[in-house]
Short mmCIF file of C-alpha atoms in Angstrom, two decimals:
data_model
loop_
_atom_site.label_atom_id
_atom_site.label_comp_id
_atom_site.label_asym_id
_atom_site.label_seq_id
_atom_site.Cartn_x
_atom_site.Cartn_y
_atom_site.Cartn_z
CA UNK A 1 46.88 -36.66 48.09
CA UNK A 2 46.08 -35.96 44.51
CA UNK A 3 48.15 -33.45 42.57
CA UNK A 4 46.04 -30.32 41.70
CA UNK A 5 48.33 -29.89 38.42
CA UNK A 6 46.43 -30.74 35.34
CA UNK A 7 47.92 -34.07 34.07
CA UNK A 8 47.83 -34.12 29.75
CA UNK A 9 45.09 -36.68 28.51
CA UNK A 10 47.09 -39.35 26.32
CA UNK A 11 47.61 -42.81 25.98
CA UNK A 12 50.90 -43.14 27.60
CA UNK A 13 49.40 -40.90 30.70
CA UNK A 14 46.45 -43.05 30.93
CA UNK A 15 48.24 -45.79 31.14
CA UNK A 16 50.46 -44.32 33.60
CA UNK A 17 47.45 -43.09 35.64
CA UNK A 18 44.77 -45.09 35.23
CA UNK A 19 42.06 -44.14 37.72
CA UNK A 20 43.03 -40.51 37.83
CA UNK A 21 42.21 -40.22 33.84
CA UNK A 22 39.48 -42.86 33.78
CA UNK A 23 37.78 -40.46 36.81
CA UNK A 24 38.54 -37.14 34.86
CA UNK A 25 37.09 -38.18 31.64
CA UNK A 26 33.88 -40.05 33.37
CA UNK A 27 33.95 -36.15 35.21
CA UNK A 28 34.23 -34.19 32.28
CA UNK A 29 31.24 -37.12 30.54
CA UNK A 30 29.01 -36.67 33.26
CA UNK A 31 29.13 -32.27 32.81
CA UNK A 32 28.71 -32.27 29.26
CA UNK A 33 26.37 -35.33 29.11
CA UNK A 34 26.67 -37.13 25.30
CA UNK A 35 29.16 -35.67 23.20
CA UNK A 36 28.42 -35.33 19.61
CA UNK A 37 31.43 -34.87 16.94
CA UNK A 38 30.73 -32.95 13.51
CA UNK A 39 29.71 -35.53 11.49
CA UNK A 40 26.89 -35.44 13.62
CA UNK A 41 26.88 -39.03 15.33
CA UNK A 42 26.26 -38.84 19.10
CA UNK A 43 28.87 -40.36 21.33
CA UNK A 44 27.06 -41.65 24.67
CA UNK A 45 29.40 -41.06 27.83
CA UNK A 46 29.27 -43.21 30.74
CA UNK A 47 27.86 -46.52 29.75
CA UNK A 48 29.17 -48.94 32.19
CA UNK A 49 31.31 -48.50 34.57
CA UNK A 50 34.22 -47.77 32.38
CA UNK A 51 31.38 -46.37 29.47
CA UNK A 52 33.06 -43.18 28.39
CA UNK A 53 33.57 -42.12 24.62
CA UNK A 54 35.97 -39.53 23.36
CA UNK A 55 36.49 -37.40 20.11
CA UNK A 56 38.99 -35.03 19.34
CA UNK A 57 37.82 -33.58 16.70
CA UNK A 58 40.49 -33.18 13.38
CA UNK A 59 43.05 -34.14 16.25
CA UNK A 60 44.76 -37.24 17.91
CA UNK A 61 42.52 -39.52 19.80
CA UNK A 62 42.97 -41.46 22.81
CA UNK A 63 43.89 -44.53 23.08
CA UNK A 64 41.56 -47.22 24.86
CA UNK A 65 43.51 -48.60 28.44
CA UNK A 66 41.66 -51.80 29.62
CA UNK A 67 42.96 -51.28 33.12
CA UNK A 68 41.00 -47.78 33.39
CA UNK A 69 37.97 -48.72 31.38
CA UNK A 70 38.61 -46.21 28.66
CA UNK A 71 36.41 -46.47 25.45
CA UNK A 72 37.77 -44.00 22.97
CA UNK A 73 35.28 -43.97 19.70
CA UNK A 74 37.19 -43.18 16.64
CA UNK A 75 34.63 -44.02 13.75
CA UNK A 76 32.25 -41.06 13.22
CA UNK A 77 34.56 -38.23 14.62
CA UNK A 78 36.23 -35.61 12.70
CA UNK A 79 36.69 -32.46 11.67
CA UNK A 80 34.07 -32.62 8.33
CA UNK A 81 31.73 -35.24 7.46
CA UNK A 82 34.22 -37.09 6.42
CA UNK A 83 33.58 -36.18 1.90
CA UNK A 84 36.06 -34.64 -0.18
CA UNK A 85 36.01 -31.95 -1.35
CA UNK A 86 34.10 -30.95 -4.44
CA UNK A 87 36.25 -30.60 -7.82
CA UNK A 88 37.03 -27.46 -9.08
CA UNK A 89 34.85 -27.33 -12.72
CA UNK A 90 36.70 -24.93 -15.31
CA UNK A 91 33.89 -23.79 -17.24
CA UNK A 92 33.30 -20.96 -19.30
CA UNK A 93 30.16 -20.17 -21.86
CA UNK A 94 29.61 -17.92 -24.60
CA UNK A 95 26.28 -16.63 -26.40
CA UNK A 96 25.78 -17.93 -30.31
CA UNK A 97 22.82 -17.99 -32.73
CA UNK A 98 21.98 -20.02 -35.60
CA UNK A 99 19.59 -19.47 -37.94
CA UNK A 100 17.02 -22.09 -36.52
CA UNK A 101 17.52 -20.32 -33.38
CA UNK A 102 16.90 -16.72 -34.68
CA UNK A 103 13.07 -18.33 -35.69
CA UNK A 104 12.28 -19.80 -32.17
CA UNK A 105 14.08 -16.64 -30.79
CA UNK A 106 16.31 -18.75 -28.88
CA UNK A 107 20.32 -18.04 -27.61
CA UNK A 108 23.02 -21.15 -28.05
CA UNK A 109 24.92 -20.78 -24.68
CA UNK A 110 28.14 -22.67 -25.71
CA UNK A 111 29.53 -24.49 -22.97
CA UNK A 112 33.90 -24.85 -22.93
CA UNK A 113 35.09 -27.56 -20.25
CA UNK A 114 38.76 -26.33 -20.02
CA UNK A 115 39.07 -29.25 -17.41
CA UNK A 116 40.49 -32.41 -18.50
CA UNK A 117 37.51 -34.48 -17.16
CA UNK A 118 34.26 -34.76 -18.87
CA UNK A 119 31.61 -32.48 -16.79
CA UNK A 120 27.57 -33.34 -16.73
CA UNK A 121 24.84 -30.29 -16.88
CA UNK A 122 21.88 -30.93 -16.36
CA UNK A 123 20.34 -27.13 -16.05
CA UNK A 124 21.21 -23.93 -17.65
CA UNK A 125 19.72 -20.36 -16.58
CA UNK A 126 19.98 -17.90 -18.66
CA UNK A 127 20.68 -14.08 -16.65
CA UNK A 128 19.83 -11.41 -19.11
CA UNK A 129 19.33 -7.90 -17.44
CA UNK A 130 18.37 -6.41 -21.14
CA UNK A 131 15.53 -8.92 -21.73
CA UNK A 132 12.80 -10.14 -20.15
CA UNK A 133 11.41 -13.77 -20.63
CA UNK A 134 14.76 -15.58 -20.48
CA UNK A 135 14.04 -18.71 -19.66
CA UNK A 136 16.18 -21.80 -18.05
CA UNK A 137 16.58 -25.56 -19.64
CA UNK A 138 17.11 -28.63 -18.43
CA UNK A 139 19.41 -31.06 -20.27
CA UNK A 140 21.47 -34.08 -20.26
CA UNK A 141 24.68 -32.68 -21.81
CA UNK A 142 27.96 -33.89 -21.47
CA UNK A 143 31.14 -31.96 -21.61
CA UNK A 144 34.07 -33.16 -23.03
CA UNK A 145 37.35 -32.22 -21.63
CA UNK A 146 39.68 -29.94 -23.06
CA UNK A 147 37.62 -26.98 -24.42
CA UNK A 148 35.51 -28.59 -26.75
CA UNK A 149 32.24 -26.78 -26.75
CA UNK A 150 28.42 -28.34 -26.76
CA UNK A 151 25.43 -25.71 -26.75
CA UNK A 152 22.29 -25.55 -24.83
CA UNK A 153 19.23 -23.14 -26.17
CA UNK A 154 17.46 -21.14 -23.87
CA UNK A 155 14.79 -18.67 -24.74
CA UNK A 156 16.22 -15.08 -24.50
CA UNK A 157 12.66 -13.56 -24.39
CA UNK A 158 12.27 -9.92 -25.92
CA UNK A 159 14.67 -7.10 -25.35
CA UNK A 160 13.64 -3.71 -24.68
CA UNK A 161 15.47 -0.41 -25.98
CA UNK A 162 18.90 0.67 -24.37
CA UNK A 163 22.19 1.88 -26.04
CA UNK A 164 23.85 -1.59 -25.13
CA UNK A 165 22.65 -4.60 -23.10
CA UNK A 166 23.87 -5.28 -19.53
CA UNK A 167 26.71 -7.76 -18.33
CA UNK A 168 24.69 -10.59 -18.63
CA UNK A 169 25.24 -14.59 -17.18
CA UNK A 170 24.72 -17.76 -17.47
CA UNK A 171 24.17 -20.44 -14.58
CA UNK A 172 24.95 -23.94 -14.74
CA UNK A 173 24.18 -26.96 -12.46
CA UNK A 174 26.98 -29.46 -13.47
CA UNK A 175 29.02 -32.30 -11.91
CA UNK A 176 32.21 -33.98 -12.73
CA UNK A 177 32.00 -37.23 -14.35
CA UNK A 178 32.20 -40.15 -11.82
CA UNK A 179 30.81 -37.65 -8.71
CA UNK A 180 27.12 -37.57 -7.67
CA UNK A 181 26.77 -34.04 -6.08
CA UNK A 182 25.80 -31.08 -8.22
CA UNK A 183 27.44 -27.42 -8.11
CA UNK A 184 25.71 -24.32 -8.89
CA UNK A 185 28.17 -22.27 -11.41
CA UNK A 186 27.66 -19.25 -12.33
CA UNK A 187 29.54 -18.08 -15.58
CA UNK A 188 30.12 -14.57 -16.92
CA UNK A 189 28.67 -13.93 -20.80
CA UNK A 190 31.69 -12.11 -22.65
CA UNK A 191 31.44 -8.05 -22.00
CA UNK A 192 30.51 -6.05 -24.30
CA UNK A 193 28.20 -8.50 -26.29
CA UNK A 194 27.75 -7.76 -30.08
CA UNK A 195 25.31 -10.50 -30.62
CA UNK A 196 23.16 -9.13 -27.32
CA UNK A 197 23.62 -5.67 -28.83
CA UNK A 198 21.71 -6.60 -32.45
CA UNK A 199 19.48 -8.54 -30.71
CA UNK A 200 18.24 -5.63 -28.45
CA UNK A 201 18.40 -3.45 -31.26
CA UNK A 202 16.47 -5.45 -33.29
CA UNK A 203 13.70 -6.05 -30.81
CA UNK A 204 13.86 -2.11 -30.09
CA UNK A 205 12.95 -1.47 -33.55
CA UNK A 206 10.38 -3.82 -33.41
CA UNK A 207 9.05 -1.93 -30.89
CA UNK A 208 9.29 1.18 -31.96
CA UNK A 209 7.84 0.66 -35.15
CA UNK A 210 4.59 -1.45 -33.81
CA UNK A 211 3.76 1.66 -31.53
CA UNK A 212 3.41 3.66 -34.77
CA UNK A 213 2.27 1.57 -37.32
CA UNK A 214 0.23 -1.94 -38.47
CA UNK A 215 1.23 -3.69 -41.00
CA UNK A 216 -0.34 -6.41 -42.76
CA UNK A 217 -0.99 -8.50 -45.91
CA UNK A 218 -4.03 -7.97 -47.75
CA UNK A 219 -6.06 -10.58 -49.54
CA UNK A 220 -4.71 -12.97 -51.70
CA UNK A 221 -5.85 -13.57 -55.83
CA UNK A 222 -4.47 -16.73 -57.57
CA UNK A 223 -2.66 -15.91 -60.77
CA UNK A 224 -2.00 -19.38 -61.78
CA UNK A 225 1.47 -19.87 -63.17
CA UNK A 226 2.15 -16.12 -62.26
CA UNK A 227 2.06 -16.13 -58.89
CA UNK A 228 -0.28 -14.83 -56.45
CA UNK A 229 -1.21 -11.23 -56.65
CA UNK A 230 -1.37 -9.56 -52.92
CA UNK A 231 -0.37 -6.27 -51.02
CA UNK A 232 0.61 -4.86 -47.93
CA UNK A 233 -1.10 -2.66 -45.91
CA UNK A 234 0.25 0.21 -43.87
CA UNK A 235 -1.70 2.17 -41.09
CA UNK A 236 -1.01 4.54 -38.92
CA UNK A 237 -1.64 4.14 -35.22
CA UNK A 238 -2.51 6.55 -33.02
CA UNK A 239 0.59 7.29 -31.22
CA UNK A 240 2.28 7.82 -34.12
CA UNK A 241 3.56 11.52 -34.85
CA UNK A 242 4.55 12.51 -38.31
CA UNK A 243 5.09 10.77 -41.09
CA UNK A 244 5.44 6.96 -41.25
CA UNK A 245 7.51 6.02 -44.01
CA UNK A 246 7.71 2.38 -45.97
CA UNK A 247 11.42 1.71 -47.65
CA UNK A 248 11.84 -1.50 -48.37
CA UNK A 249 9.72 -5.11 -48.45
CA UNK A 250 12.25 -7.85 -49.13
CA UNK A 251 11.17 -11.33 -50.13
CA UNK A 252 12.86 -13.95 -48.69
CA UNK A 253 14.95 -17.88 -50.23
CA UNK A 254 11.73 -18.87 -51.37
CA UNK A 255 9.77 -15.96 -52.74
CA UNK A 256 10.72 -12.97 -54.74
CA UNK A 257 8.13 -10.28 -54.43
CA UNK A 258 7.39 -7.63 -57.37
CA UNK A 259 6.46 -4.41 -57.15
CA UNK A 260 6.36 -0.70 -58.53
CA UNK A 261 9.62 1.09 -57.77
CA UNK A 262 8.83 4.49 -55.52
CA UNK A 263 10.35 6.27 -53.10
CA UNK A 264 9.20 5.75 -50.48
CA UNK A 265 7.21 2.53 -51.42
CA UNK A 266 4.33 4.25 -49.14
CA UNK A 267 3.53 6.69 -46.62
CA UNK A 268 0.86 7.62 -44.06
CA UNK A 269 0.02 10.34 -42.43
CA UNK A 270 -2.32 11.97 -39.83
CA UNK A 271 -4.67 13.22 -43.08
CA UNK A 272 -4.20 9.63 -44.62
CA UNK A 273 -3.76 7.06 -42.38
CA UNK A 274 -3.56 4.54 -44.87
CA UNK A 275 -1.61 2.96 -47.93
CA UNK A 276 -1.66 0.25 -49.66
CA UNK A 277 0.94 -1.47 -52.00
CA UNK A 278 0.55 -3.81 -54.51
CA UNK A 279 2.73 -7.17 -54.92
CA UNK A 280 3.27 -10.18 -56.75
CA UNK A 281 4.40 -13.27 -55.22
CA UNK A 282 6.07 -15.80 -56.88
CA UNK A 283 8.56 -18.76 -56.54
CA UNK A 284 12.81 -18.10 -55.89
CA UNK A 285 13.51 -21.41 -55.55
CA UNK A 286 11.51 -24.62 -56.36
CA UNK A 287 14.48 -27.09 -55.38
CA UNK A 288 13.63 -29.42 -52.90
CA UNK A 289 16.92 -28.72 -51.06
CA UNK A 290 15.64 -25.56 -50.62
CA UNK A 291 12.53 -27.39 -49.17
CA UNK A 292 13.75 -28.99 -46.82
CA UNK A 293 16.65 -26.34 -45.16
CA UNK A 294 14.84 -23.52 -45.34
CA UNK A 295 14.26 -22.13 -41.51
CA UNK A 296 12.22 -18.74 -42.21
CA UNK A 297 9.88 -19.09 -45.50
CA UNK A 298 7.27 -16.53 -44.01
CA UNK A 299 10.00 -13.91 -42.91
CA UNK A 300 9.46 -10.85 -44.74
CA UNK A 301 11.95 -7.69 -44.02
CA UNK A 302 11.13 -4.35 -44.31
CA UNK A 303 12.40 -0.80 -43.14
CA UNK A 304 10.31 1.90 -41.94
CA UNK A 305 11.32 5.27 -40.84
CA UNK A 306 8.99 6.94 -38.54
CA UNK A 307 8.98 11.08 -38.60
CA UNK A 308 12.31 11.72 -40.75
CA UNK A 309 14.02 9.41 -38.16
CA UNK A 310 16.66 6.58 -38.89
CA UNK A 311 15.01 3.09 -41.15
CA UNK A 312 14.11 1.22 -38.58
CA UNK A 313 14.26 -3.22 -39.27
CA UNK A 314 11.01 -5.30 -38.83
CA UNK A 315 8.99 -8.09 -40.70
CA UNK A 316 5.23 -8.47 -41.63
CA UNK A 317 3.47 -10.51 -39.05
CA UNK A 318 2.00 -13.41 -41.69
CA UNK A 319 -0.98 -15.18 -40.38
CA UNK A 320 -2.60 -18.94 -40.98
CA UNK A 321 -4.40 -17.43 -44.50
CA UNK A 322 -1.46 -15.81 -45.67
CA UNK A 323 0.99 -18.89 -45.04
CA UNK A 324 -1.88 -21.02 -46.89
CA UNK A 325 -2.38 -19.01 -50.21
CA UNK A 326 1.46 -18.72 -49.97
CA UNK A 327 2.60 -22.36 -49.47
CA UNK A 328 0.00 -23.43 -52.22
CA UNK A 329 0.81 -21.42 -54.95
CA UNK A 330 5.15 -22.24 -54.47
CA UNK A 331 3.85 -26.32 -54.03
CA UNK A 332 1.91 -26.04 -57.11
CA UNK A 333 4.06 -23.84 -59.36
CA UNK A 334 7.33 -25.95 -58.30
CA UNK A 335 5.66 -29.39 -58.54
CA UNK A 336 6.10 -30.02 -54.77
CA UNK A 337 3.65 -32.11 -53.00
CA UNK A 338 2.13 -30.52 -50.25
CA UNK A 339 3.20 -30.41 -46.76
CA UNK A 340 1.99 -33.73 -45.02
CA UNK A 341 1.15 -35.53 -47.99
#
């Protein structure tokens, strides 16, 4: 008679009992039909008359006995699919601008590998709660080891007005060098951001002031060697309340702008929703260093205050006629070809 005590499944017991473990397993086969292990391959049970497969998965297997017909299928079977694990990648990013990316309104996120192998990215998204229009990238960059820092431009879109901008993010899809599966990181923007901070308040501003005021250059008179003779316009909107007041109008690296001293420079107001000032425009700088670096020629500052408030930063929106009677005039006063030729 056949012991009712479980006997242990093993190679030394199989061997020892033969048909008592060959007719367990083909028992246990024929109940649970094929058997599949993690990785996912499916292990057939009872193929011949000895056809049985087992897997143990992450533990010892069975050894095959001839006597017993016992197949015991060790390729395939484990606990995981059999990949290591992915590398840990010690990234961190910060949030720069340069002057080229001031024009194109654009953020450097500077990536740090503090790894010491060189990490792959080829996307970075951009998480800016205090903007909207952020933007993400794709690029090939490569990250040395050690902290050395590349940067990526995204587009931080336009900010909108709050005391401070939000916690903000960055998300990176990198890989280590040598490894051909990508991670998702997500990396924290340093909290509380100054450069986030200006930029909102900048585009705030902006804001602010277009809701109460258009401004505008006028037309344009050749002066020859002079200059060019034209003026700014100022007008009131209608949401504006009070009094809209003009400070400043700054020139820029390549033109200095004249004009009568006041103060204010201009005003408008519900009774006159209109003023005008006069400039002249002429050359700064006619070297062609100058030429060549400069990133902003058409940027011109001012500062408004709307209603007694605070002076408030934004520039004159210069269209295709104003950059034309501009460029031509610097060209020909400096001797510069013009652009193209």
């Amino acid at each position: 008679m056949i012991s009712s005590r479980r006997v242990p499944i093993g190679a030394a017991v199989a061997a020892r009992y033969p048909a008592r473990a060959a007719a367990r397993l083909r028992a246990a086969a024929a109940a649970a039909g094929p058997v599949v292990c993690h990785a996912g391959r499916p292990l057939l049970a009872g193929l011949v008359a000895a056809g049985l497969a087992v897997c143990r998965a992450g533990r010892r297997l069975l050894a095959g006995v001839a006597a017993a017909g016992l197949v015991v299928a060790l390729a395939g079977c484990g606990g995981d699919s059999g990949e290591p694990p992915l590398p840990e990648l010690r990234l961190r990013a910060t949030a720069e601008q340069w002057r080229q990316d001031e024009v194109a309104r654009q953020l450097g996120i500077a990536l740090h590998n503090d790894g010491a192998a060189p990490v792959w990215v080829s996307r970075v998204e951009p998480d800016l709660p205090s903007f909207e229009g952020e933007a993400p990238v794709d690029t090939p960059a490569l990250l040395p080891p050690n902290g050395l820092r590349v940067d990526v431009t995204v587009p931080y879109g336009t900010g909108g007005c709050a005391a401070a901008a939000e916690p903000s993010h960055v998300t990176v899809v990198a890989r280590a060098e040598g490894d051909t599966r990508t991670q998702r990181v997500r990396l924290a923007l340093p909290h509380p951001n100054e450069l986030l901070n200006r930029l909102l308040a900048d585009d705030c501003a902006a804001e602010t002031v277009r809701r109460s005021v258009t401004l505008r250059f006028g037309d344009w008179t050749d002066l020859g060697a002079e200059g060019v003779r034209g003026s700014l316009v100022v007008e009131r909107t209608g949401a504006a309340t009070g009094t809209v007041r003009l400070h400043s109008l700054d020139g820029n690296v390549m033109y200095r702008l004249t004009y009568r001293q006041a103060t204010p420079l201009a005003e408008v107001t519900a009774a006159a929703p209109v003023a005008t000032l006069p400039f002249v425009a002429s050359p700064l700088r006619c070297d062609l260093h100058a030429f060549a670096e400069v990133k902003k020629p058409f940027e011109f500052p001012v500062r408004v205050s709307l209603d007694g408030g605070s002076r408030l930063y934004t520039t004159v929106p210069v269209d295709d006629d104003d950059r034309t009677a501009l460029d031509t005039m610097l060209r020909r006063n400096c001797g510069v070809p013009p652009a193209g030729s």
